[in-house]
XYZ file of C-alpha atoms in Angstrom:
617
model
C 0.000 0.000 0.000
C 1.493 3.413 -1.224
C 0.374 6.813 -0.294
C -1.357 9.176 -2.929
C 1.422 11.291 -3.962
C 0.616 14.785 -3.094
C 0.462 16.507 -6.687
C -0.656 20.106 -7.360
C -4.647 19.843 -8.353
C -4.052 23.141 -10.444
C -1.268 25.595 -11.746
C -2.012 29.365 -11.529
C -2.207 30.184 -15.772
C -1.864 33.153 -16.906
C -0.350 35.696 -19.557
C 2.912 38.314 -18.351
C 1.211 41.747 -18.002
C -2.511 40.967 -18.089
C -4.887 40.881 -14.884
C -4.492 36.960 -13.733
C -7.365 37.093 -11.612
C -11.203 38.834 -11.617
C -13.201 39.459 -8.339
C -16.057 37.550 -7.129
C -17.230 39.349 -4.320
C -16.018 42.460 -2.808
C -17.258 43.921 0.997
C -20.068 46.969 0.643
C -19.505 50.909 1.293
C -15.924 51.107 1.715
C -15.457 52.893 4.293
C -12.101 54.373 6.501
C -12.310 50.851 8.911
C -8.627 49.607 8.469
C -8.860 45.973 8.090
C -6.100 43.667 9.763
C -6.538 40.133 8.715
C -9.203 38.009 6.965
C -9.096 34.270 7.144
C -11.369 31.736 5.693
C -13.506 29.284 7.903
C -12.069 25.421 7.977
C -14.869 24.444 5.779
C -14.836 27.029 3.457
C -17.755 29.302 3.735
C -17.137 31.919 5.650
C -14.984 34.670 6.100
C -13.669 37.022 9.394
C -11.812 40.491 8.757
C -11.218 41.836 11.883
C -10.762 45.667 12.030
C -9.027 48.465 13.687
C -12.752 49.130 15.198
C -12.555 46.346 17.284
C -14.700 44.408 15.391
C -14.298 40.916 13.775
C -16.736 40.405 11.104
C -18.020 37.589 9.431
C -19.452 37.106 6.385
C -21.639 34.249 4.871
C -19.878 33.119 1.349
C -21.421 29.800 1.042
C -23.412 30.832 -1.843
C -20.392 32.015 -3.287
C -18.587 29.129 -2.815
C -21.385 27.056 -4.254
C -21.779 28.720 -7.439
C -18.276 28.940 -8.041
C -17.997 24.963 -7.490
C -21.067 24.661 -10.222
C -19.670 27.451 -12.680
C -21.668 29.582 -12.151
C -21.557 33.275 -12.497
C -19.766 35.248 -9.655
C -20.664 39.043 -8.793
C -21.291 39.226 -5.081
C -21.366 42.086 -2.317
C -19.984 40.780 0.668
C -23.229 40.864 3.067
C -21.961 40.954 6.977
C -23.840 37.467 8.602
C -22.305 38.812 12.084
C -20.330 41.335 13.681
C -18.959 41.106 16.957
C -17.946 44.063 19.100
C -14.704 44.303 22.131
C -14.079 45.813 24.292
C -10.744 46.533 23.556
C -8.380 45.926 20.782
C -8.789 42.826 19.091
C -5.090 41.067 18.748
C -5.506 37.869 17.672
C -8.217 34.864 16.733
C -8.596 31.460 15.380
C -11.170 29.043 14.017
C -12.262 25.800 15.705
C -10.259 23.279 13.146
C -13.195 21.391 12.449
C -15.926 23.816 11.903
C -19.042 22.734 9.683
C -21.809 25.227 9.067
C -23.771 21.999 9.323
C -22.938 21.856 12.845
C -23.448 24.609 14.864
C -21.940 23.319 18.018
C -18.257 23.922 16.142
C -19.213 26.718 14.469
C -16.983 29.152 17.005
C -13.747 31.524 17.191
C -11.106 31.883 19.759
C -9.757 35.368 20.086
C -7.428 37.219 22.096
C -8.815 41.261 23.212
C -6.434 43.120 25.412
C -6.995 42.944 29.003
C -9.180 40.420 28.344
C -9.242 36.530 29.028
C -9.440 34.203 25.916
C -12.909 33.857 25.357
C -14.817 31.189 22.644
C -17.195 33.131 20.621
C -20.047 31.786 18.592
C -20.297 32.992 15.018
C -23.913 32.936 14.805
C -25.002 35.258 17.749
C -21.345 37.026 18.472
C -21.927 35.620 22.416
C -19.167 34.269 25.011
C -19.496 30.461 24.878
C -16.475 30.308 27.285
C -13.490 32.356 28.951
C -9.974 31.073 29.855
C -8.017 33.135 31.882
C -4.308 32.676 32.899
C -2.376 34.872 35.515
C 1.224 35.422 36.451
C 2.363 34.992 40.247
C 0.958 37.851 41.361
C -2.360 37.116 40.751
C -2.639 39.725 37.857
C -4.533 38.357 34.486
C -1.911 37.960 31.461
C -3.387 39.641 28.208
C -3.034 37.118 25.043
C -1.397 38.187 22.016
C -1.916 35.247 20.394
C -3.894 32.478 20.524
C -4.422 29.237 18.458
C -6.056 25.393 18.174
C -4.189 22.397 18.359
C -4.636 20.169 15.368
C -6.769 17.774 17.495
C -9.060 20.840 18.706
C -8.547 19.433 21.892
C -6.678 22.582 23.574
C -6.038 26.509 23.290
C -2.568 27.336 23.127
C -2.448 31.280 24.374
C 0.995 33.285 23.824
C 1.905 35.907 26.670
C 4.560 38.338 27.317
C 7.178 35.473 28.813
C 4.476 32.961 28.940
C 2.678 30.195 26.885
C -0.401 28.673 27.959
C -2.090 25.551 27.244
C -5.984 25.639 28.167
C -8.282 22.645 28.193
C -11.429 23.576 25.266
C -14.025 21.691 27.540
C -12.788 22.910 30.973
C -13.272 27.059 30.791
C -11.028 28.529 33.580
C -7.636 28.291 34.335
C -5.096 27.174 31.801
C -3.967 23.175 32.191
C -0.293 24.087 31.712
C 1.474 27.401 32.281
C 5.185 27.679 31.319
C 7.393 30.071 31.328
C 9.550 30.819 28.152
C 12.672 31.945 29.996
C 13.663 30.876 33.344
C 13.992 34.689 34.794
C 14.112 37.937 33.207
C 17.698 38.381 33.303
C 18.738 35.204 32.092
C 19.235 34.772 28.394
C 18.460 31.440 27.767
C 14.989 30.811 26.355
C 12.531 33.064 24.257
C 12.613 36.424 25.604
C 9.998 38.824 24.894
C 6.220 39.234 23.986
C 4.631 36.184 21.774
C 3.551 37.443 18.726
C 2.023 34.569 17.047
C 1.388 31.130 17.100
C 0.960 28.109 14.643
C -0.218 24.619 15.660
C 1.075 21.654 13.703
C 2.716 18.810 14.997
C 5.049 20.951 17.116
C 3.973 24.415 18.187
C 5.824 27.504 16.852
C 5.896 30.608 18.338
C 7.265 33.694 17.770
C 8.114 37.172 19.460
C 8.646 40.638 18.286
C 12.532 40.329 19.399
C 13.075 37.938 16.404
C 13.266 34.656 17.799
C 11.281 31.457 16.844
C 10.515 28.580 18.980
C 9.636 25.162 18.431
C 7.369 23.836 21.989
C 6.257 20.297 22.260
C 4.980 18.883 25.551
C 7.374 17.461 27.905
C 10.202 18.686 25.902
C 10.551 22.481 26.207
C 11.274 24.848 24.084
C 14.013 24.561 20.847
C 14.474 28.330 20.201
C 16.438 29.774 17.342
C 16.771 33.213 16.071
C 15.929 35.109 12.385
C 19.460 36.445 11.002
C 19.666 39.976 11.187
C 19.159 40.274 6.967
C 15.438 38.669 7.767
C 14.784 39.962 11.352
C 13.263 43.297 10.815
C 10.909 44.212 13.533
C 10.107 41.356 14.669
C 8.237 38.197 13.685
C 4.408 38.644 13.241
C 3.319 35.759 10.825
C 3.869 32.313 11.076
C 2.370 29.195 9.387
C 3.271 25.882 8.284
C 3.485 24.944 5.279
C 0.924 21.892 4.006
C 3.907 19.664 4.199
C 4.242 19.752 7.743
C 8.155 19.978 7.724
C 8.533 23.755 6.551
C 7.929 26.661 9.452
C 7.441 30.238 7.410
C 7.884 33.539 9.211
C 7.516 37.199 8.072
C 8.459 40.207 9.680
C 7.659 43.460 10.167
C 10.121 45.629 8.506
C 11.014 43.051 6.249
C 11.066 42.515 2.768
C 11.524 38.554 2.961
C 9.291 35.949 4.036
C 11.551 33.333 5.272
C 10.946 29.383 5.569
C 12.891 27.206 8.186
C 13.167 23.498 7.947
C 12.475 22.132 11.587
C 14.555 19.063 10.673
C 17.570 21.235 10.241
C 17.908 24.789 11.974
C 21.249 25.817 11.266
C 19.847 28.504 8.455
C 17.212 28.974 6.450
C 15.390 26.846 3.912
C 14.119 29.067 0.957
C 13.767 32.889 1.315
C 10.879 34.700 -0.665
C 11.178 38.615 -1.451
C 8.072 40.534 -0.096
C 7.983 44.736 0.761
C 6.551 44.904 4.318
C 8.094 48.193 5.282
C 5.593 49.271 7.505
C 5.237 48.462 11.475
C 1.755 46.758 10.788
C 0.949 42.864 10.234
C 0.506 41.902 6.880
C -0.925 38.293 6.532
C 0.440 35.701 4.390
C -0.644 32.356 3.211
C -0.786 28.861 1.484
C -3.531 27.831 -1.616
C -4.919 24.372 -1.560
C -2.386 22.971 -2.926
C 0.369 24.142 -0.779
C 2.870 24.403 -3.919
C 1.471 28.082 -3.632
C 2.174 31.192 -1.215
C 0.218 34.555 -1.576
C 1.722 37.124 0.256
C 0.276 41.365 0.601
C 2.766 44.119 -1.046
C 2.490 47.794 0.123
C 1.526 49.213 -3.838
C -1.890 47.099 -3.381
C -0.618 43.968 -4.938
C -0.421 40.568 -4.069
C 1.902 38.409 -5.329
C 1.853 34.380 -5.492
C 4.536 32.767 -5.375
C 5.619 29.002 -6.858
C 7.698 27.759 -3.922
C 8.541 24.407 -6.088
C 9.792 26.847 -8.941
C 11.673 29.860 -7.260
C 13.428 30.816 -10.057
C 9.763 31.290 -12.034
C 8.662 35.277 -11.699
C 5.632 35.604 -8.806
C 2.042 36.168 -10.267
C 1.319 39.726 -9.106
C -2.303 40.542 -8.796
C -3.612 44.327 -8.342
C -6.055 43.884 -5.991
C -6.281 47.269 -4.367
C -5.374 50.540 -4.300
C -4.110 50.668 -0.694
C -1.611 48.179 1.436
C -2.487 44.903 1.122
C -3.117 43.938 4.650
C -4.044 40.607 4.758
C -4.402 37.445 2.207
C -5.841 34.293 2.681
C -6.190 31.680 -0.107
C -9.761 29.204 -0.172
C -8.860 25.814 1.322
C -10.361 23.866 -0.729
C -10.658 26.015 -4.225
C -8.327 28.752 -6.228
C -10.686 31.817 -4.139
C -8.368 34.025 -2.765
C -9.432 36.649 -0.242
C -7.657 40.026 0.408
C -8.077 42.969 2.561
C -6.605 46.324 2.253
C -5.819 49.235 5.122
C -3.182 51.530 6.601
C -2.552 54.671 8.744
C -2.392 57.610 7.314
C -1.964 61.349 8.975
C -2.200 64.285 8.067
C -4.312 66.958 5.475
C -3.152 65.727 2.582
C -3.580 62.237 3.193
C -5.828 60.434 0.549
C -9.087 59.200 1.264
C -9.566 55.890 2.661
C -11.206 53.362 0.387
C -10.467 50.434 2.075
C -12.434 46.577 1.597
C -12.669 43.018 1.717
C -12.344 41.587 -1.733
C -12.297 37.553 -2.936
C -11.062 37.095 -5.997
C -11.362 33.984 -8.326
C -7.964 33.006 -9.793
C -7.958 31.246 -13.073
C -6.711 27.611 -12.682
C -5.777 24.964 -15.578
C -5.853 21.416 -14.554
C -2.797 19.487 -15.301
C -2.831 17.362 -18.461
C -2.522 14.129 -16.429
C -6.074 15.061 -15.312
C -8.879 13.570 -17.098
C -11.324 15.967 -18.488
C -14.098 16.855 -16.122
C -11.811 14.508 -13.457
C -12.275 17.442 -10.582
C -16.232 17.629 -11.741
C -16.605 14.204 -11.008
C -14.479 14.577 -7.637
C -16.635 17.756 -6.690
C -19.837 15.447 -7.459
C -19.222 12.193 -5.135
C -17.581 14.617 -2.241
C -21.588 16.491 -2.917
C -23.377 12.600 -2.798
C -21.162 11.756 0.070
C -22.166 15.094 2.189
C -26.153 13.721 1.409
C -24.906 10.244 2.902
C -23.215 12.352 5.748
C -26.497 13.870 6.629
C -28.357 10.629 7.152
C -29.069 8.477 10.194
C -30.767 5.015 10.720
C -28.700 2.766 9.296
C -27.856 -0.612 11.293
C -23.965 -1.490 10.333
C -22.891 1.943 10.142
C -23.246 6.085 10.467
C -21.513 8.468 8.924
C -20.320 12.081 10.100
C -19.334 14.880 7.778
C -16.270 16.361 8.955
C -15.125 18.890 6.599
C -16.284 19.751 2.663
C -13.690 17.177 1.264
C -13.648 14.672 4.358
C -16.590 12.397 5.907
C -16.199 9.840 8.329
C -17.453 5.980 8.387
C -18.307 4.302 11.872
C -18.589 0.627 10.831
C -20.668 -0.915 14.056
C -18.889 -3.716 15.450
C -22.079 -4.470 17.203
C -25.334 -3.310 14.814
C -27.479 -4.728 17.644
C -26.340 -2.579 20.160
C -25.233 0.470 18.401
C -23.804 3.204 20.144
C -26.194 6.000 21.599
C -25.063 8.841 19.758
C -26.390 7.392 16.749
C -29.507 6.520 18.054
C -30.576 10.144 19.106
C -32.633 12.691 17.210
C -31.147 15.777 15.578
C -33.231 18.062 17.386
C -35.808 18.098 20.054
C -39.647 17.754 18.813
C -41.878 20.853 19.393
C -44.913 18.907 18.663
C -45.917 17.325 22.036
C -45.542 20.607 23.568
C -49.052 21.178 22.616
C -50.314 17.599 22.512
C -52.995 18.237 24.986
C -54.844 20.844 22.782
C -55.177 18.198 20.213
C -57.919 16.861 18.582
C -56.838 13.785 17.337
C -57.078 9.921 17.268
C -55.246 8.168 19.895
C -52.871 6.400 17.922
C -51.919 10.117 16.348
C -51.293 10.872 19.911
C -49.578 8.036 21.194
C -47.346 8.037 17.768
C -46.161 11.491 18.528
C -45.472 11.961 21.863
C -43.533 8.243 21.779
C -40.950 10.808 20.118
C -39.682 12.685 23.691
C -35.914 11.868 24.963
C -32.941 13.385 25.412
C -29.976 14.023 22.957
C -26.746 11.994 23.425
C -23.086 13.557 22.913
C -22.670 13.598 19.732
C -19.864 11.609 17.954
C -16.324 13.254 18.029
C -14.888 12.873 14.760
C -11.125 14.083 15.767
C -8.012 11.733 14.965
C -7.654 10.919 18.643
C -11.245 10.202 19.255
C -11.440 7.879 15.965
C -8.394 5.827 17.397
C -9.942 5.414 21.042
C -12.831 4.167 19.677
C -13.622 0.872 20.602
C -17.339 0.229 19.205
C -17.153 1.073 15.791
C -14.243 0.593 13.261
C -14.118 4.078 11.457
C -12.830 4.940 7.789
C -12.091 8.315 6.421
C -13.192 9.159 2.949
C -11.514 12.173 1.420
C -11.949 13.810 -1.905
C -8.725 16.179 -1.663
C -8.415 18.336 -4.737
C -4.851 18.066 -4.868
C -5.141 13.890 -5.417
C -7.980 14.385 -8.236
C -9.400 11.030 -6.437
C -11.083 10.262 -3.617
C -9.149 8.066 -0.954
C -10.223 5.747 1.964
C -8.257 5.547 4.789
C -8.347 3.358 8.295
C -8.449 4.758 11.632
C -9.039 2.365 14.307
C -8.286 -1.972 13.768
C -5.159 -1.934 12.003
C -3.816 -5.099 12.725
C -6.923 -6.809 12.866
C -8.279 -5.743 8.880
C -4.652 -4.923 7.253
C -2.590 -7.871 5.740
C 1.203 -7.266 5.987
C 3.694 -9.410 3.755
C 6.251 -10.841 5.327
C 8.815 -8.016 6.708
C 6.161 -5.633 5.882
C 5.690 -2.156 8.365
C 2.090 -1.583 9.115
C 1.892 2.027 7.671
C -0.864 3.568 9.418
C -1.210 6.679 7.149
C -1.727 4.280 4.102
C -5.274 4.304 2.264
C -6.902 1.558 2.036
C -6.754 -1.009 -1.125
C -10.289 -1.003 -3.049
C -11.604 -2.430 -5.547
C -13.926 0.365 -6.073
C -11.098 3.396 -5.044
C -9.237 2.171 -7.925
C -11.359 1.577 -10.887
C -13.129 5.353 -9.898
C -11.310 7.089 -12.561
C -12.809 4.743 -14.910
C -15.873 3.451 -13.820
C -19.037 5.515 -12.000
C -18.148 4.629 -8.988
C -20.749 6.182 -6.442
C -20.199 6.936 -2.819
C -22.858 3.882 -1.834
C -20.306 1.263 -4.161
C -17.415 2.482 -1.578
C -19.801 2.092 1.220
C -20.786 -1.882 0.343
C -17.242 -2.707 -0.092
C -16.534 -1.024 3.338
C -18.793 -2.296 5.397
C -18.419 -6.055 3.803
C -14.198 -5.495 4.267
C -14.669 -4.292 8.142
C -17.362 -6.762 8.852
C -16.671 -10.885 9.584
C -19.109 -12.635 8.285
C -20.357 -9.701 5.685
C -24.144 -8.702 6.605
C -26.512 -9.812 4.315
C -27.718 -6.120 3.798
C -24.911 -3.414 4.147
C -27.893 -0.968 3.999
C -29.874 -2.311 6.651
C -32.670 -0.165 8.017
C -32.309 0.380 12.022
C -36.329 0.933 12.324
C -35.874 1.355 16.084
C -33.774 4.581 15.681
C -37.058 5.946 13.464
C -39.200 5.145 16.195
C -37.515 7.052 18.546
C -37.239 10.795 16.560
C -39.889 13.164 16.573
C -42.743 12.778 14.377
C -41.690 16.226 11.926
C -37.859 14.370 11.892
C -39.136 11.433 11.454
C -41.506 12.083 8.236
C -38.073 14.036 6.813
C -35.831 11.224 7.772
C -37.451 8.893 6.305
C -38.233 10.541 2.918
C -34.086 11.503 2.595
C -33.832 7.814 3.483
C -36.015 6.580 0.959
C -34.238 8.335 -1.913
C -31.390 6.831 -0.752
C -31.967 3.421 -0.680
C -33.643 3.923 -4.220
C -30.072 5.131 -5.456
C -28.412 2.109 -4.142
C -31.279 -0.432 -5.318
C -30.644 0.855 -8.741
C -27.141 0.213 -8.815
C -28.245 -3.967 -8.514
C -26.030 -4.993 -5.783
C -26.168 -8.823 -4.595
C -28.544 -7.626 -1.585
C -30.725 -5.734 -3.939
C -34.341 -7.877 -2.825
C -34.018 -7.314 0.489
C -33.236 -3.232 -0.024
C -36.695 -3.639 -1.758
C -38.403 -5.487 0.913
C -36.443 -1.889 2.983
C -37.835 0.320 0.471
C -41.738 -0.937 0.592
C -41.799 -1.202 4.547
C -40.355 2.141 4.898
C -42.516 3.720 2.262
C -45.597 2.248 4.911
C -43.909 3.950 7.831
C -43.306 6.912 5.823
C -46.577 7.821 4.903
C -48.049 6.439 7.966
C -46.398 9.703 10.010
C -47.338 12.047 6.907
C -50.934 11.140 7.799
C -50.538 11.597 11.627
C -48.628 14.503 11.279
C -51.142 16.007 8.734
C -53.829 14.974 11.107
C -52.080 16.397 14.162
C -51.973 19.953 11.753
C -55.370 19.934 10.843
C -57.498 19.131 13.857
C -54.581 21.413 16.320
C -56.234 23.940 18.529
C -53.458 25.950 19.996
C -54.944 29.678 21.573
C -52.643 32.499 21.423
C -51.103 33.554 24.445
């Protein structure tokens, strides 16, 4: 078993002197609100600028996003969905790593306001879902000046003047570890100095505005270096990691280079790019899709892209505004690149502000390895498998979507006895509320109000939480643009379901060998076909029915769920019946008895509707 290699999906095309790019969407009113950074949501759709106002606002691009994945036309004002007010400046925020806008319990944002605790904010009402606070020895609350998310989502990691923090995302209060990154003030070992930014990837790296960079892993301290003088400017203000997980860039303030550091070998630097950041104010950089591609802000109002696997090729420069480019972050998932402009300027003859949020659609050939209409196809089954994602009732298995390219598989090791958070309704019924004003038959009754219970913890889809698992044996299926395929890959029973030859290292970052994986690019290969061979290759002896219905998990949602659930369900199973698979009778004996139950609770529910007597308050 070899892993996909990691190819480009797309190369940035264009002609020497022409505009490479056109914009898709651009913020309303201008206005003189300096903008600091933008940053695209994990999943795609949606977009926070925060502002010298101290404001972070968030717009809704999902229609955007959507049309642009369909080819559709693109002219768009950026509508605000949110905007959430400090108290103070805003330095610093981060998305939750896994956020869906189909779940709204990860739909959040850690941020950082001066003299102010971290605080979790939800992005649909702007409120405080939680506050973590560290202080120093004296009791005195430590202001954040950067904060971000482990890769797991499990923790906070806060960055303090002489202090990093590591809080505890389900236990709000006090931070779980507190370390100092020097031993005393005078001593000059350690990372001295305010930190200035954080990335999480599989090591933390920090940096402070005295030009050092820090690599901090638990249990093993800090491994600090610092930028040569040529690169150091005024300090370190970006950092990210590259998509390879081995490169650590940093830029400066005060800089004009954007330099990358291999963490396997510190002793200099790994590849230097040229960027004009002469100013003592942020300016965001970052990585496309792909990760073959950085887009980095210039002062004149341009951005330019680099090819980090080509230096010696010219940077794509794109005039995107009139004003500094302040911040640029490229789509994760397609070539949509946003930008935001904004500086200080003083006195009379100072020109008038017309600063914005812009996204801008880069053109993007596919390579000539790719099939035609290869990514369409790739866009489609990732589309089929987010419908699969969304349903529940199933007996050998659930699935969980976890990001726009990724859903997860929980193969039941026991179908009788699945776990409870597959069992539970999506939402609580309304219905019974006002069963007692009812006119109705007292099956219509009894049918509806059977519905009331309590919602379980709903399944954590995270890397560690897939390997704890012990009830279900869980698959990832991933549709990365930069493979052009979809993949499956194992997460939990490795040396239970994966033969080794002799000698052989089990390679736990491996996808999976199937049939139906690797005759996709020639064959229609659906997301059910992966899901039969799945279930029958995780499963000893293979279940007569992969599709089996779990009518007990019906029974137990609320009647309105339940006449939804079951009508997404039916179209389902009708999919898979016509593809003819061996278990194809029984999905019809499926189809017919839940076609009874399905119209069955129409007729209650229409019942319930017509004959409901409910007075106004």
């Amino acid at each position: 078993m070899e892993a996909p290699t990691a190819e480009p999906a797309y190369l940035y095309q264009y002609t020497p002197g022409s505009q490479p790019a056109e914009c898709a969407a651009q913020s309303a009113d201008p206005d003189a609100t300096i903008f600091r950074s933008v940053e695209w949501s994990p999943d795609g759709t949606m977009l926070a600028a925060s502002t010298d106002s101290n404001a972070l606002r968030l717009y809704d691009l999902n229609g955007l996003v959507t049309r642009y994945s369909e080819n559709a036309a693109l002219n768009a004002t950026l509508a605000e969905h949110t905007q959430i007010a400090h108290g103070g400046p805003l330095l610093s925020y981060a998305w939750y790593p896994y956020m869906s806008r189909h779940d709204a319990a990860t739909c959040c944002v850690a941020e950082s306001v001066r003299d102010h605790p971290v605080q979790l904010r939800d992005t649909g009402s702007g409120g405080v879902r939680a506050s973590y606070a560290a202080c120093n020895n004296k009791d005195v609350l430590l202001s954040a000046s950067a904060v971000a998310f482990s890769r797991d989502a499990r923790s906070i990691y806060a960055g303090y003047a002489g202090h990093i923090a590591r809080f505890d995302v389900q236990r709000p209060g006090l931070p779980v570890d507190l370390e100092l990154t020097s031993p005393s003030r005078r001593s000059r070992d350690g990372m001295k100095g305010i930190v200035s930014c954080l990335a999480a990837g599989a090591m933390l790296a920090c940096g402070t505005f005295g030009g050092q960079l820090a690599l901090h892993s638990a249990g093993s301290g800090l491994r600090v270096w610092r930028v040569p003088d040529a690169y150091r400017g005024g300090g370190v203000t970006e950092l990210r990691w590259a998509p390879n997980g081995v490169h650590v860039w940093a830029g400066s303030r005060h800089s004009r280079s954007i330099v990358a550091w291999d963490v396997r070998d510190l002793r200099g630097p790994w590849a230097v790019v040229e960027r004009d950041c002469l100013t003592p104010q942020r300016m965001q950089f970052g990585f496309d899709a792909t990760g073959r591609h950085l887009a980095a802000g210039e002062m004149d109002g341009r951005v330019a892209i680099h090819d980090i696997d080509a230096p010696e090729r010219d940077p794509v420069r794109l005039q995107a505004h009139a004003d500094l480019v302040a911040a640029v972050s490229p789509h994760p998932y397609y070539p949509l690149l946003a930008t935001a402009s904004g500086q200080r300027r003083f006195g009379p003859a100072a020109p008038a502000p017309a600063n914005c949020v812009r996204v801008w659609s880069l053109p993007a050939g596919y390579h000539d390895s790719a099939a035609p209409g290869e990514m369409t196809r790739l866009n489609q089954f990732m589309a089929d498998c987010m419908s699969v994602g969304a349903l529940r009732g199933f007996k050998h298995f659930s699935a969980y979507i976890r990001s726009r390219e990724e859903i997860v598989l929980r193969v039941f090791k026991d179908p009788d006895n699945p776990p409870r958070s597959d069992l539970v309704p999506i939402c609580s019924s309304t219905v019974h509320e006002h069963l007692h004003r009812v006119h109705a038959g007292d099956e219509t009754k009894q049918l509806i109000a059977g519905a009331r219970g309590r919602l379980a913890q709903p399944f954590d889809v995270s890397d560690a939480s897939l390997a704890a698992d012990a009830q279900g044996v869980n698959f990832l299926i991933a549709g990365y643009q930069r493979y052009r395929c979809p993949y499956v890959w194992l997460r939990t029973d490795h040396e239970r379901l994966v033969q080794l030859d002799a000698g052989e290292l089990l390679d736990r970052d491996a996808p999976v060998e199937l049939n139906t994986i690797n005759c996709w690019r020639n064959y229609d290969i659906r997301p059910w076909d992966v899901i039969v061979e799945i279930v029958c290759y995780a499963l000893d002896p293979w279940p007569e029915n992969p599709f089996a219905i779990d009518y007990a998990y019906f029974d137990k949602i609320p009647i309105e769920e339940r006449v939804v659930a079951t009508g997404a369900m039916l179209e389902f199973l009708r999919r898979a019946y016509l593809r003819r698979y061996f278990c194809s009778e029984i999905l019809l004996e499926d189809i017919k008895r839940l076609q009874r139950q399905h119209f069955h609770c129409l007729n209650a529910l229409r019942e319930y509707q017509q004959s409901a007597v409910v007075p106004r308050d």
